[in-house]
XYZ file of C-alpha atoms in Angstrom:
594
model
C -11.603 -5.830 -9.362
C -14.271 -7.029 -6.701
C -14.913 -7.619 -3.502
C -14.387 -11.323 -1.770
C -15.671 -12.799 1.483
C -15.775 -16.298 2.909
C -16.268 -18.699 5.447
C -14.984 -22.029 6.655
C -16.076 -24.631 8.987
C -13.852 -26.674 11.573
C -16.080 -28.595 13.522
C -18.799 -29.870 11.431
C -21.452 -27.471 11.926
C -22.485 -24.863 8.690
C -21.634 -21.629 7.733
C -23.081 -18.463 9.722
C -24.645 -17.659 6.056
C -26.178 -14.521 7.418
C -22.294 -13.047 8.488
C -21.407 -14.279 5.079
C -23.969 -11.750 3.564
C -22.956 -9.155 5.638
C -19.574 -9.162 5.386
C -20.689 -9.172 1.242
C -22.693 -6.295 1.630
C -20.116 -4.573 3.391
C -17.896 -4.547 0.049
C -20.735 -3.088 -1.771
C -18.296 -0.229 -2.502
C -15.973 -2.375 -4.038
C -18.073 -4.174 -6.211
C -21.126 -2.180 -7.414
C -22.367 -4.116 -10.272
C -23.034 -7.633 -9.161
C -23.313 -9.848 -5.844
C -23.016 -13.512 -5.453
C -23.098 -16.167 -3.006
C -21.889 -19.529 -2.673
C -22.498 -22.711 0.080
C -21.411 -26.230 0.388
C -21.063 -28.028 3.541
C -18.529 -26.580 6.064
C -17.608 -23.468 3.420
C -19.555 -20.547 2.071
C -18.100 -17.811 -0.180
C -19.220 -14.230 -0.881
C -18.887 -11.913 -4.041
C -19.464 -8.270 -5.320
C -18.317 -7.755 -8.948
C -17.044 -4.314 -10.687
C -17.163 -5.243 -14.040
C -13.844 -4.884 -15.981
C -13.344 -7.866 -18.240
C -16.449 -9.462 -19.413
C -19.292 -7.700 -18.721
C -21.604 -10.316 -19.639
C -22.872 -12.543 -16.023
C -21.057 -15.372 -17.757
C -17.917 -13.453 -16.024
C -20.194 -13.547 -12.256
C -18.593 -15.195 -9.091
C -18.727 -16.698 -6.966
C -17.247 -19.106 -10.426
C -17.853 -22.861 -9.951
C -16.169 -25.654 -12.677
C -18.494 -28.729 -11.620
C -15.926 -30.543 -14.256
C -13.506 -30.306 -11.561
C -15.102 -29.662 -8.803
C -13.870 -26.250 -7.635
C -15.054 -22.715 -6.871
C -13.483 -19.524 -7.072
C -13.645 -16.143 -5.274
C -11.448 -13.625 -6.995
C -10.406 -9.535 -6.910
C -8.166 -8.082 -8.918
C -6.926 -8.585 -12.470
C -4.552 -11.137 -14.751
C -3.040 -9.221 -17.315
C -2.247 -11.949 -19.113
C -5.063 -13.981 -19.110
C -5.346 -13.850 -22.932
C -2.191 -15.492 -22.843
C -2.669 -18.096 -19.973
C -6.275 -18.837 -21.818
C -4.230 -19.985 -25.151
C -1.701 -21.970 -23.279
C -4.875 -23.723 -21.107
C -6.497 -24.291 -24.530
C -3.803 -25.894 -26.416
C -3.603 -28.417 -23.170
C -7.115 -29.273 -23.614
C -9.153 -26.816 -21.320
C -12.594 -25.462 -22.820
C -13.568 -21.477 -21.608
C -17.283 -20.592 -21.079
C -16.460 -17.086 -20.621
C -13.968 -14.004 -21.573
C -13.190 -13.380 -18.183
C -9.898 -13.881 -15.894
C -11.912 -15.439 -13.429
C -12.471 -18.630 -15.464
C -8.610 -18.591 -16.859
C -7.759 -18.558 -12.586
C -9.675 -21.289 -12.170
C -8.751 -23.152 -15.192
C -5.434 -22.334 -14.280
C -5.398 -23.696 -10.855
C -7.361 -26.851 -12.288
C -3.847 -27.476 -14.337
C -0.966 -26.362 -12.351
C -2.910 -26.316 -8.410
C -1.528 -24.486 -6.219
C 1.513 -23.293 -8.938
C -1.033 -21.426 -10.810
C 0.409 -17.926 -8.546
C 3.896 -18.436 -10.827
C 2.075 -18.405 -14.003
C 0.284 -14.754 -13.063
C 1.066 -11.463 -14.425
C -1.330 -9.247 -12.556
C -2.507 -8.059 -9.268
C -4.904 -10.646 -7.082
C -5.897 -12.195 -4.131
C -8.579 -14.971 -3.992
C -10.298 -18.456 -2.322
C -10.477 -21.634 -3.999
C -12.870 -24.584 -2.721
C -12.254 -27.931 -3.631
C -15.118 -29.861 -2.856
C -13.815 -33.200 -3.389
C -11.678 -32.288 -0.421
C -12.765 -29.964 1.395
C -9.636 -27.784 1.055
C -9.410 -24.250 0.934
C -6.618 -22.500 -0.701
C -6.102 -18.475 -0.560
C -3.671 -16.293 -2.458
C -2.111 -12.996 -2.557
C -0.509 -11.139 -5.517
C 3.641 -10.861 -5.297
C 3.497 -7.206 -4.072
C 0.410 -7.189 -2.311
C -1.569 -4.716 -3.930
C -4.766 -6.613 -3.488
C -5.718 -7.479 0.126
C -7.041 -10.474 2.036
C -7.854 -10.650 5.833
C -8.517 -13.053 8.040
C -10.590 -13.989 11.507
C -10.137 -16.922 13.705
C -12.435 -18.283 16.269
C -12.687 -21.696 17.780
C -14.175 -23.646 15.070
C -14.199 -21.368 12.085
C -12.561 -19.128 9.931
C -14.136 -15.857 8.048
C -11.886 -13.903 5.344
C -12.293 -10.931 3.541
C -11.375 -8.306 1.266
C -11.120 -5.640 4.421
C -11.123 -5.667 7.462
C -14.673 -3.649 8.300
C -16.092 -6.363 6.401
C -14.630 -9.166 9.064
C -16.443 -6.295 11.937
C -19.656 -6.079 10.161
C -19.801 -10.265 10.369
C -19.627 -9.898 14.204
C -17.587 -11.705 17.094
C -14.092 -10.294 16.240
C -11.638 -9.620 19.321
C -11.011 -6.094 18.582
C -8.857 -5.771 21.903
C -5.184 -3.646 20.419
C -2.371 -5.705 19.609
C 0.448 -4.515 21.424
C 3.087 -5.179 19.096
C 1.102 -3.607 16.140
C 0.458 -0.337 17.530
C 4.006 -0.327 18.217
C 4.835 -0.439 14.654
C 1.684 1.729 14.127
C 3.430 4.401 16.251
C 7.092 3.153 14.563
C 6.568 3.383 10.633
C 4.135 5.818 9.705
C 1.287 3.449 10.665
C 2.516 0.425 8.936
C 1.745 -3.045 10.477
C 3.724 -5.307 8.545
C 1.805 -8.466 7.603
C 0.358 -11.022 9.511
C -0.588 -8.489 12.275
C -3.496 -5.634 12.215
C -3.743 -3.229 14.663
C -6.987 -5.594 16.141
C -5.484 -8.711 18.009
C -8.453 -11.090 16.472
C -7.638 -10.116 12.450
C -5.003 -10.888 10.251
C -3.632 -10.540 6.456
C -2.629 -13.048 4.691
C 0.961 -11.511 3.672
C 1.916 -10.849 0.262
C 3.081 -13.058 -2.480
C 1.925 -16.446 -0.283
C 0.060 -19.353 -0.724
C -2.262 -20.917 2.176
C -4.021 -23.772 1.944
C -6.264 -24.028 5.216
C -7.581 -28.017 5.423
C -10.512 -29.320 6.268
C -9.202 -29.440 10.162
C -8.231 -26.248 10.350
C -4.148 -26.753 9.546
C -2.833 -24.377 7.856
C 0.539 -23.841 5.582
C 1.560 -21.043 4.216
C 4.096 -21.377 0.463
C 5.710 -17.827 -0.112
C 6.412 -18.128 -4.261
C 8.157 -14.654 -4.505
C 11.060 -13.358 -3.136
C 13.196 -11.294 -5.282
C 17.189 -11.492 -4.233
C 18.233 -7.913 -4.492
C 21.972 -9.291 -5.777
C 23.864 -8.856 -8.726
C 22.995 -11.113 -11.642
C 25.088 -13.095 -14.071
C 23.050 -12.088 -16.618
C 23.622 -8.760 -16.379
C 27.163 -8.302 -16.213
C 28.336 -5.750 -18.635
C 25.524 -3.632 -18.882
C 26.359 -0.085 -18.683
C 23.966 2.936 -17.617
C 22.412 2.971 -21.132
C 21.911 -0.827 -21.300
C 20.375 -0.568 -18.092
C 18.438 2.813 -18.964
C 16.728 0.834 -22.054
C 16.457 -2.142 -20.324
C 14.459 -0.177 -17.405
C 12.376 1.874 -19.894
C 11.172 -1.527 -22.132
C 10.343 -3.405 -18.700
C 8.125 0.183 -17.660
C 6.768 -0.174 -21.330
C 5.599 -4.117 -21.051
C 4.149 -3.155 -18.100
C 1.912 -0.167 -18.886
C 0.728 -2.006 -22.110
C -0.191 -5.086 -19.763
C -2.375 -2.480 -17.257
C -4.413 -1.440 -20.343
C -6.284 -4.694 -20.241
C -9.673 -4.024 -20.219
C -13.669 -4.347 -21.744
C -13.443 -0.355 -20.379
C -11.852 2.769 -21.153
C -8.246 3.084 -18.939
C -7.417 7.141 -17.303
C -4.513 7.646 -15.330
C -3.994 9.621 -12.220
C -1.449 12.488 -13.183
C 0.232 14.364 -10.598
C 2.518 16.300 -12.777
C 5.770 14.220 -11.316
C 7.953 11.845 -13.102
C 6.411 8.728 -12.523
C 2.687 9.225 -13.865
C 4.234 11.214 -16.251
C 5.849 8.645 -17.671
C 2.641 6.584 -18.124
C 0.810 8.837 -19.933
C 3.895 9.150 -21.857
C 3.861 5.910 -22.821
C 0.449 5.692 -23.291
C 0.764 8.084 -25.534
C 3.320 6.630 -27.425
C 1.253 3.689 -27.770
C -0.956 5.555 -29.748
C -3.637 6.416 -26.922
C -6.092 9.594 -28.222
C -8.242 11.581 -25.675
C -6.025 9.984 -22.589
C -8.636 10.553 -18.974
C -6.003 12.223 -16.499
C -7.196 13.333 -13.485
C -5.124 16.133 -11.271
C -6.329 17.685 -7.237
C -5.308 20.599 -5.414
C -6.259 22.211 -1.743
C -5.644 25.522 -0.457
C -2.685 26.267 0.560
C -1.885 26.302 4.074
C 0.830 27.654 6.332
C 2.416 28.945 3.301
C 2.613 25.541 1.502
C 1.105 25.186 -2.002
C -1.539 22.976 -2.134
C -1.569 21.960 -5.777
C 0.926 21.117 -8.738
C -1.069 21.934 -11.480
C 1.152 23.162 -12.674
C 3.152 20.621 -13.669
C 0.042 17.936 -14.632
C -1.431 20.809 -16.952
C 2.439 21.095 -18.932
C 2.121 17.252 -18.916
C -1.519 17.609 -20.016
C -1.147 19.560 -23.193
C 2.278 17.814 -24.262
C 0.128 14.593 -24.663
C -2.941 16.349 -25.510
C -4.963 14.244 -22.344
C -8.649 15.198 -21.561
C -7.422 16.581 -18.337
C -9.408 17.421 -15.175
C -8.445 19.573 -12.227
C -10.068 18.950 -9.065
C -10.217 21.434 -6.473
C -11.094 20.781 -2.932
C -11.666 23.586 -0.734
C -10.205 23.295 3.148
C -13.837 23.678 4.536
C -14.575 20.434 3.005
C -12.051 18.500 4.637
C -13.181 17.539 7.831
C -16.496 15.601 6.128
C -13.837 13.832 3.531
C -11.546 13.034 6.381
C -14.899 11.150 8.003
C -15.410 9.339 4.930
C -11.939 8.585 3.730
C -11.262 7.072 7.689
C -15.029 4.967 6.756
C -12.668 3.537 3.441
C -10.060 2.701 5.504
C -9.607 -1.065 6.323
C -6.738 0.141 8.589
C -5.786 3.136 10.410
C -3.393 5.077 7.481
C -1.369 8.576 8.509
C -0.347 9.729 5.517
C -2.173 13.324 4.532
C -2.226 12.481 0.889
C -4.930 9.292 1.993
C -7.964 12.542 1.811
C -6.735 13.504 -1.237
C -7.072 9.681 -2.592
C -10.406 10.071 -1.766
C -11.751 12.828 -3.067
C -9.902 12.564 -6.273
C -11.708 8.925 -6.998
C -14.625 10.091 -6.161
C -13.923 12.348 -8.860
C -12.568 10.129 -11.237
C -14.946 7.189 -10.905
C -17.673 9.549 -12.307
C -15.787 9.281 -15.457
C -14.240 5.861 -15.738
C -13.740 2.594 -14.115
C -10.102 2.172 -14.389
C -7.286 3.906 -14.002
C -3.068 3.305 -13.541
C -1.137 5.291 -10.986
C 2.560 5.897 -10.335
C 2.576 4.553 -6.621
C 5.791 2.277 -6.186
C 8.280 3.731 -8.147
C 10.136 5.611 -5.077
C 10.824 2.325 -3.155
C 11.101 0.307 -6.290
C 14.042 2.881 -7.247
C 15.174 4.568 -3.998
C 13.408 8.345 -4.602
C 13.413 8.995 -0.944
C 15.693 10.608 0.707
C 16.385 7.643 3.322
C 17.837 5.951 0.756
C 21.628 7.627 -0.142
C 22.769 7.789 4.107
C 22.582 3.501 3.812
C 25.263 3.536 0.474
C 28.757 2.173 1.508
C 27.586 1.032 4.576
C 28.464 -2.448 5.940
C 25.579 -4.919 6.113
C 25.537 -5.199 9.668
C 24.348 -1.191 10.061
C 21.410 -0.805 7.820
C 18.877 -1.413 11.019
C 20.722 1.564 12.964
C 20.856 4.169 9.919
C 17.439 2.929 8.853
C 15.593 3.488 12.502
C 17.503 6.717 12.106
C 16.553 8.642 9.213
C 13.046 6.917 9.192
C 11.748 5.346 12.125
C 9.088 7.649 13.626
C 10.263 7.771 17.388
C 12.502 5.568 19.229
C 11.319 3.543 21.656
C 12.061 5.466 24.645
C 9.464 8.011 23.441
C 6.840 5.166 22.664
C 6.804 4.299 26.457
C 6.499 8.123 27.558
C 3.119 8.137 24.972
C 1.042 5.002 25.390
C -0.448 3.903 28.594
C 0.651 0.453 30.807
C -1.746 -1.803 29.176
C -0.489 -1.111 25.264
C 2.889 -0.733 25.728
C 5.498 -3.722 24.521
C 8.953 -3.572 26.951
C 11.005 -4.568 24.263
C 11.533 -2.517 21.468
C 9.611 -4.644 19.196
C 9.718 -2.524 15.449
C 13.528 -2.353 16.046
C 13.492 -5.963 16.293
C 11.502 -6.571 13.446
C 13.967 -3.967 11.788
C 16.790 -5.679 12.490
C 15.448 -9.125 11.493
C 14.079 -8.342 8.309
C 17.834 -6.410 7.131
C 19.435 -9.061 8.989
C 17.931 -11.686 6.023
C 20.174 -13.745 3.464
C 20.382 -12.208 0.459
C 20.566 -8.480 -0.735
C 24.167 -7.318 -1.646
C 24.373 -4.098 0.252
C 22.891 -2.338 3.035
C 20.831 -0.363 0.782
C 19.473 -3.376 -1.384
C 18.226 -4.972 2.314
C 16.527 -1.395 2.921
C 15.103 -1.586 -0.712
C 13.920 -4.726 -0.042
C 12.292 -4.401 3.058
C 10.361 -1.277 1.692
C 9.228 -3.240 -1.515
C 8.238 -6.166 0.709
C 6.783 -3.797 3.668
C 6.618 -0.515 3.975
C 5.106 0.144 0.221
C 2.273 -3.278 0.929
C 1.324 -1.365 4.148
C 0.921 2.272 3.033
C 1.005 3.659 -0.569
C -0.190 0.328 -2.240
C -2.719 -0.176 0.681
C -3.570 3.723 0.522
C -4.293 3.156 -3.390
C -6.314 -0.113 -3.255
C -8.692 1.144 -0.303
C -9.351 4.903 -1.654
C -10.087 3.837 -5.316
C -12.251 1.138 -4.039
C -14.145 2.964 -1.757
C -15.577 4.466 -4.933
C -15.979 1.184 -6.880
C -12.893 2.045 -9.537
C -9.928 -0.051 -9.796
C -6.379 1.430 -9.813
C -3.250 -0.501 -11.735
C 0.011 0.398 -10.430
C 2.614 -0.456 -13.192
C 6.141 0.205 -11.290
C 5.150 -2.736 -9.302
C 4.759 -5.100 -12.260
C 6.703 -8.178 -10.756
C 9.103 -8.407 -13.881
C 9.971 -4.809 -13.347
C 10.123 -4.929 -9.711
C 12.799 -7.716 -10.089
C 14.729 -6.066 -12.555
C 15.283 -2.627 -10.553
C 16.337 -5.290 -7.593
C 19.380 -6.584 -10.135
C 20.107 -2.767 -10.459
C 23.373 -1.543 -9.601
C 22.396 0.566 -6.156
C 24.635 3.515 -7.815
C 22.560 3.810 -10.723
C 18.884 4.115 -8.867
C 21.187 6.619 -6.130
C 22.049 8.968 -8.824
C 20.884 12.352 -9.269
C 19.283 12.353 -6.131
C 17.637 9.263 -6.263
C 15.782 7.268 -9.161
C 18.160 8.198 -11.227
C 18.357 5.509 -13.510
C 14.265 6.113 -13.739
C 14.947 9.725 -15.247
C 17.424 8.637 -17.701
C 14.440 6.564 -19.459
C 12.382 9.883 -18.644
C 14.296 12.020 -20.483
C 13.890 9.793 -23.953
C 10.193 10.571 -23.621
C 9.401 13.473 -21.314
C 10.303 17.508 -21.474
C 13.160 18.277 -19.099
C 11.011 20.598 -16.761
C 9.200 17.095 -15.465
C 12.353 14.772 -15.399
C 14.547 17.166 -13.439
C 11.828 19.328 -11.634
C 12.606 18.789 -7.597
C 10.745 16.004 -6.319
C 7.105 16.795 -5.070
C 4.561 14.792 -2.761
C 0.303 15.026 -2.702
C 0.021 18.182 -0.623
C -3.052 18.628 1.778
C -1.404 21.349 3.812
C -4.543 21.637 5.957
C -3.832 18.326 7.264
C 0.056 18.830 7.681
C -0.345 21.879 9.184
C -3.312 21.383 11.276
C -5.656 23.390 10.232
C -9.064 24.940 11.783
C -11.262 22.403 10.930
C -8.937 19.346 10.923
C -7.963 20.578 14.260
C -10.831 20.265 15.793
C -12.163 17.038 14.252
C -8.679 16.016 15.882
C -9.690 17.241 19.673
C -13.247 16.185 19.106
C -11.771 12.526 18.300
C -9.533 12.599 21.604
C -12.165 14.049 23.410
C -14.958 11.357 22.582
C -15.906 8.936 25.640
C -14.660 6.127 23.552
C -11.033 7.433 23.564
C -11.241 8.675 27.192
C -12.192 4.907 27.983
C -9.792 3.522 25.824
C -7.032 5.451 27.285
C -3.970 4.581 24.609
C -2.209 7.763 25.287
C -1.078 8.753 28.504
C -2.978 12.131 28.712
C 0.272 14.591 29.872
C 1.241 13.178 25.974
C -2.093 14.778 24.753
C -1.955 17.520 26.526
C 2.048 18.758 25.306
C 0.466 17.630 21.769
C -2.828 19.720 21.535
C -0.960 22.993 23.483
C 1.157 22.738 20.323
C -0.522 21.088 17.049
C 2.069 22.229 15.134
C 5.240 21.865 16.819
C 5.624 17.885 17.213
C 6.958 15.848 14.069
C 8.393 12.601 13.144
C 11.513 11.764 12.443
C 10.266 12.640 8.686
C 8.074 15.562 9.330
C 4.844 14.155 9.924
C 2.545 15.351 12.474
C 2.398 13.529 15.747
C -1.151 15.389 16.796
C -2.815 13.701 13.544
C -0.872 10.280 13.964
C -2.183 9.684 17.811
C -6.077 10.964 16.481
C -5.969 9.714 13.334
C -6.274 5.828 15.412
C -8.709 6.927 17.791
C -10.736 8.686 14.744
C -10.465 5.047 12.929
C -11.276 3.220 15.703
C -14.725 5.353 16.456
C -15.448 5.051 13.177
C -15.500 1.165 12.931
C -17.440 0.828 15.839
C -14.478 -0.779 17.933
C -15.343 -0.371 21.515
């Protein structure tokens, strides 16, 4: 888990190496314990390390082969590079090194640009080949690692987040219409390419690009799970596919406890990171790190479950700590958690992130979490309205029961300038269900959540909190093998008992009853929901600032109906309109866009 910056050349001259360095030291965060960097002709690469898997500097990037003639620029983990390192060996390769690092760039030596297929893990990375002059860039299957990207004439910068790209200098930071519109849309996802900055992009998940020495690029997508029926699985009942659910969840917990350091796990007390401790547990794990937070409550909402993480706790006999945040300290976490933010993010629970791995990272490096499992198994309560519907309806139900605002409402907010005419998101919408593939209206909405909505948010929310803190998060429901097998599940099976149901059948071999069939709970920070004292007045302070007065997004009769009444304007899903609209303008301030 690192850090990973780079540039390349188009027309002839070398790489800005100073931007280079910045942009490195602006992942410092992400990769405490080392910093490299790289040059040769037109391309220049950037590294900071956290040290997982080899600790020795034999494991230090930026990683050059001169046998082959390519260097490497990689964040994130293999899981199965003890595997992939016997399987390079028997074909001949020689290893310098323990790490995963060298088996990527063995690996790519053998199979090129194939190498993605062979990967069990979570990654994104930059390969040179100096021979000629190529430059190839990857991104795991579900995104959890990220990778943007900045264009000028001439050149092209990447890195691990996008305040890195800023702190290199010359970005067009002017809004891109269409992404605030999905901003505004789907609880501030931006589905990949776009950012909510015109002049950066992401490289999207589960693709290949190789960018050549001109500047032509093409992009190979290697992953795209059908979200049909298969013929392999015909006459599997709901125990067959209960087992067969519960050995995938087991491969891949065992796979995320791959490491030179000691592995925790973030326990919330709900069904999901239950169920890895459980099976930690069961794989004989003693003296288990689990790490719990609460607030204060807030507008009578309870700003903990602790009490559910402590029952889970002593069943598996964890070393278990509670964190408590006060509300008073919110407004300074909010600051920094926005600071560890490589894109605007809404949800409440992205201050609670950050505090709790700042937390946790005083006590170890690595931990799993159970982000994914909802839209891996439909848990949300979007997901039973699309069952029995025809194909041709999903975009209409969807935009219904979870599309923020429509787009009538999106014109009465934003100004002239940043407003799209069309109703772009319910384009997208309908494109995206619209797709080949997916047997039923509620496999397309599956699918677009597993390929969008969980890249752009939770997995995104994960990634950039835990980081911000130097300590790398492992989120087993979205181990590839698993996320294709809960795609082959029968929709009826993952509806039942009010969603993930086929998720706490396997719970209930291994958990006590009180977790699998407690009601379904979320990471409160009522403060936040509820607009609290000192959130609220970070919030006017934000829309108050020159900067947003200059800006002008929001048409200011908007403001005004929003700040007479913090509390009274929601989503579609309940969240607070007042902290989406400031939660930009805080972001924006923060990164110094003018």
């Amino acid at each position: 888990m690192c850090g990973l910056t780079g540039e390349i050349r188009f027309d002839g001259t070398r790489p800005d190496l100073a931007a280079v360095e910045r942009m490195t030291d602006r992942l410092a965060a992400r990769g405490p314990d080392g910093r490299g960097l790289w040059s040769q002709g037109p391309i220049a690469f950037g590294h900071r390390r956290l040290k997982i898997i080899d600790l020795s500097e034999r494991g230090a990037q930026p990683m050059t082969d001169p046998g082959s003639g390519l260097t490497v620029v990689f964040n994130g983990c293999l899981y199965n590079h003890r595997e992939l390192r016997a399987e390079l060996e028997r074909s001949g390769h020689r290893f310098h090194s323990t790490s995963d690092t060298e088996v990527l760039l063995r690996a790519y030596r053998h199979w090129g640009v194939d190498c993605v297929e062979h990967f069990a893990g979570m990654f994104a990375f930059a390969v040179a080949e100096h021979r000629t002059g190529r430059v190839v860039l990857g991104r795991d299957r579900l995104g959890i690692k990220p990778l943007y990207t900045a264009r000028r004439p001439g050149r092209l910068r990447f890195a691990s987040s996008l305040p890195a790209l800023l702190a290199a200098g010359d970005v067009d930071t002017a809004l891109d219409p269409v992404a605030l519109h999905h901003y505004l849309s789907f609880h501030s996802v931006v589905p990949a390419p776009r950012t909510i900055l015109a002049g950066v992009r992401k490289l999207p998940p589960a693709t290949v690009r190789v960018v050549e020495p001109d500047g032509s690029e093409h992009d190979h997508c290697y992953w795209d799970p059908a979200f049909t029926r298969r013929d392999a699985d015909a006459g599997m009942d709901a125990g067959d596919w209960r087992d067969a659910v519960l050995d995938a969840l087991r491969t891949a917990v065992r796979r995320r406890t791959v490491a030179d350091v000691p592995v925790g796990v973030l326990l919330s007390g709900g069904l999901d990171s239950s169920l890895i401790v459980a099976l930690l547990a069961e794989a004989g794990a003693h003296g288990l790190a689990t790490f719990s937070i609460g607030f204060d409550s807030e507008g009578g909402e309870a700003g903990d479950e602790f009490h559910w993480s402590d029952l889970v706790a002593r069943r598996y006999a964890t070393d278990h700590h509670r964190i408590v945040v006060p509300s008073a300290q919110l407004p300074e976490a909010l600051d920094d958690a926005v600071a560890a933010m490589s894109e605007p993010m809404v949800s409440h629970d992205v201050v609670a992130f950050h505090l709790l791995s700042r937390e946790v990272a005083r006590h170890v490096k690595v931990v799993q979490s159970g982000q994914g499992a909802d839209e891996v198994f439909a848990g949300y309560d979007w997901y039973p309205p699309m069952a029995g519907l025809p194909r041709e309806e999903a975009a209409a139900m969807y935009a219904k029961v979870f599309v923020d605002r429509p787009h009538s409402e999106l014109e009465r907010m934003l100004a002239p300038g940043v407003r799209t005419a069309r109703d772009v998101s319910g384009e997208f919408l309908a494109e995206h269900l619209g797709r080949p593939g997916a047997d039923t209206a509620l496999d397309a909405v599956l699918r677009l959540d597993s390929e969008i909505m969980l890249v752009d948010d939770p997995v995104k929310r994960v990634d950039n909190m835990t980081m911000g803190w130097g300590l790398e998060a492992r989120v087993p429901f979205l181990d590839h093998e698993l996320v294709e097998l809960a795609a082959a599940c029968p929709p009826e099976l993952k509806l039942a008992e009010g969603g993930k149901g086929v998720l706490k059948a396997a719970g209930r071999t291994l958990l006590p009853v009180e977790i699998t069939d407690r009601p379904k709970g979320y990471f409160p920070v009522p403060a936040i929901r509820h607009m609290a004292g000192p959130v609220l007045e970070r919030v006017q302070e934000a829309l108050a600032a020159p900067a947003a007065r200059s800006r002008g997004i929001f048409r200011d009769d908007y403001l005004r109906e929003l700040l007479a009444a913090p509390e009274k304007h929601r989503t579609t899903l309940g969240a607070n309109a007042l902290w989406q609209a400031a939660l930009l303008e805080i972001w924006l301030q923060t990164h110094g866009v003018a």
